[in-house]
Coordinates of C-alpha atoms in Angstrom, one line a residue:
M1 CA 58.1 10.3 -3.6
K2 CA 57.8 7.3 -1.9
K3 CA 55.6 5.6 -5.3
I4 CA 58.3 6.4 -7.4
L5 CA 60.9 4.9 -5.0
A6 CA 59.0 1.4 -5.0
A7 CA 58.1 1.6 -8.8
A8 CA 61.7 1.7 -9.9
L9 CA 62.2 -0.8 -7.3
V10 CA 60.3 -2.8 -8.6
F11 CA 61.3 -2.0 -12.4
C12 CA 64.9 -2.1 -11.5
S13 CA 64.9 -6.1 -9.9
G14 CA 62.6 -6.9 -13.0
H15 CA 65.2 -5.5 -14.6
V16 CA 67.9 -7.6 -12.9
L17 CA 66.0 -10.6 -12.6
A18 CA 65.9 -10.9 -16.7
Q19 CA 69.6 -10.1 -16.8
D20 CA 70.4 -13.1 -14.4
A21 CA 67.8 -15.2 -16.8
K22 CA 69.6 -14.6 -19.8
N23 CA 73.1 -15.7 -18.4
D24 CA 71.9 -18.7 -16.2
V25 CA 73.8 -21.6 -17.9
L26 CA 71.1 -23.7 -16.4
L27 CA 68.0 -22.3 -17.9
N28 CA 69.8 -21.6 -20.8
A29 CA 70.9 -25.2 -21.2
M30 CA 67.3 -26.3 -20.4
T31 CA 65.5 -24.2 -23.0
S32 CA 67.5 -25.2 -25.8
E33 CA 67.5 -29.0 -24.3
L34 CA 63.8 -28.8 -24.3
T35 CA 63.8 -27.5 -28.0
R36 CA 66.3 -29.7 -29.5
S37 CA 64.3 -32.6 -27.7
T38 CA 60.7 -31.4 -28.9
D39 CA 62.1 -30.5 -32.9
R40 CA 63.6 -34.3 -32.7
L41 CA 61.1 -36.1 -31.2
K42 CA 57.6 -34.9 -32.4
N43 CA 57.8 -36.8 -35.6
A44 CA 60.3 -40.0 -34.5
E45 CA 57.3 -42.1 -34.7
K46 CA 53.7 -42.8 -35.5
I47 CA 52.2 -41.3 -32.4
P48 CA 52.7 -38.1 -31.9
L49 CA 54.5 -36.2 -28.7
Y50 CA 52.8 -33.4 -27.3
Y51 CA 54.3 -32.4 -24.3
I52 CA 57.6 -32.5 -23.1
G53 CA 58.1 -30.6 -19.1
Y54 CA 61.6 -30.5 -17.0
E55 CA 61.5 -30.0 -13.7
V56 CA 65.0 -28.8 -11.7
Y57 CA 65.3 -29.6 -7.7
D58 CA 68.8 -28.1 -6.2
E59 CA 68.6 -29.4 -2.6
Q60 CA 70.9 -28.0 0.0
N61 CA 71.1 -30.0 3.1
Y62 CA 72.4 -29.2 6.3
N63 CA 73.1 -31.8 8.9
V64 CA 74.3 -31.1 12.7
D65 CA 74.8 -34.1 15.3
A66 CA 75.2 -32.9 19.3
V67 CA 75.9 -34.9 22.4
E68 CA 75.3 -33.5 26.0
G69 CA 75.5 -30.0 23.7
A70 CA 79.0 -30.5 22.1
I71 CA 78.3 -30.4 18.2
S72 CA 80.0 -34.2 17.1
Y73 CA 79.0 -34.5 13.7
E74 CA 78.6 -31.8 10.9
S75 CA 77.5 -31.9 7.2
E76 CA 76.2 -30.1 4.4
T77 CA 75.5 -31.2 1.0
S78 CA 74.1 -30.6 -2.6
N79 CA 71.9 -32.3 -5.0
R80 CA 70.3 -31.3 -8.5
N81 CA 67.0 -33.3 -9.4
F82 CA 65.9 -33.4 -12.8
D83 CA 62.2 -34.8 -13.8
V84 CA 60.9 -35.3 -16.8
D85 CA 57.7 -35.7 -18.2
V86 CA 56.9 -36.8 -21.4
R87 CA 53.1 -37.3 -23.2
V88 CA 52.6 -38.8 -26.3
G89 CA 49.1 -39.3 -28.1
D90 CA 46.7 -36.3 -27.6
K91 CA 44.8 -34.6 -24.7
A92 CA 42.0 -36.6 -25.3
L93 CA 44.1 -40.0 -25.0
D94 CA 47.9 -40.1 -24.1
N95 CA 49.9 -42.4 -21.9
T96 CA 48.9 -41.0 -18.5
H97 CA 45.5 -41.9 -18.4
E98 CA 44.7 -45.1 -15.9
V99 CA 44.6 -48.4 -16.8
K100 CA 41.6 -50.8 -15.5
G101 CA 41.5 -54.5 -14.8
G102 CA 44.2 -56.6 -14.1
N103 CA 46.8 -54.5 -16.1
A104 CA 47.0 -51.7 -13.6
Q105 CA 49.8 -52.4 -12.4
G106 CA 51.0 -51.1 -15.3
N107 CA 49.8 -47.2 -14.6
S108 CA 52.9 -45.2 -14.4
N109 CA 52.6 -41.6 -14.0
E110 CA 56.3 -41.5 -12.6
Q111 CA 59.0 -39.5 -14.3
P112 CA 62.5 -40.4 -15.1
Y113 CA 64.6 -38.7 -12.5
G114 CA 68.6 -38.2 -12.1
T115 CA 70.4 -36.3 -10.1
V116 CA 72.9 -33.0 -12.6
P117 CA 75.9 -31.3 -12.0
L118 CA 75.7 -28.7 -9.5
E119 CA 78.3 -27.0 -12.3
A120 CA 77.3 -24.5 -14.8
D121 CA 78.4 -27.0 -17.7
A122 CA 75.6 -26.6 -20.4
D123 CA 77.0 -30.0 -22.1
A124 CA 76.9 -32.0 -19.1
I125 CA 73.2 -30.5 -18.0
R126 CA 72.2 -31.2 -21.8
S127 CA 73.9 -34.8 -21.9
K128 CA 71.6 -35.9 -19.1
L129 CA 68.6 -34.4 -20.1
W130 CA 68.5 -35.8 -23.0
N131 CA 69.1 -39.1 -21.4
L132 CA 66.2 -39.1 -19.3
T133 CA 64.2 -37.5 -21.8
D134 CA 64.8 -40.1 -24.3
T135 CA 63.9 -42.3 -21.3
S136 CA 61.2 -40.9 -20.8
Y137 CA 60.0 -41.0 -24.7
K138 CA 60.4 -44.8 -24.8
N139 CA 58.6 -45.2 -21.8
A140 CA 55.7 -43.3 -22.6
L141 CA 55.6 -45.1 -25.9
D142 CA 55.0 -48.2 -24.0
Q143 CA 52.5 -47.0 -21.8
Y144 CA 50.4 -45.0 -24.6
A145 CA 50.4 -49.1 -26.2
R146 CA 49.3 -50.5 -23.0
V147 CA 46.5 -47.3 -22.4
K148 CA 45.5 -48.2 -26.2
M149 CA 44.9 -51.8 -26.3
N150 CA 43.1 -50.9 -22.4
K151 CA 40.8 -48.9 -24.1
S152 CA 40.1 -51.5 -26.6
V153 CA 38.8 -53.8 -24.6
T154 CA 37.3 -52.5 -21.9

């Protein structure tokens, strides 16, 4: 009986999570923007786009200060941050490869990031994602040119 109940709970919780995912504004906005960005950028330049990755971090902070046992300050903040990773070239040679020599300061795998509204506003989320994706794509193209040039002289 316990095994049947446990299996039913696992099935039901998985079903609830799947339903929640379908209604999640953030996840749906990220998915649709990922599809749109990939479609628009994959043939935008001679250098092929082969990867876009989005990461989102929801952060909640609660701070309390106390003096002699009494709370003197209290605050709560929430933030939502995105990282966007765009790669051009191919798996054998892309914009994330190391640049050797004097141009080593040009090595950068830093991903553009930005804050996004915490509200369930799909248009605002998609707009911010597009801006970050566009910036990341342009940076990836510049970095790929440095990688190719460095590869040809080393």
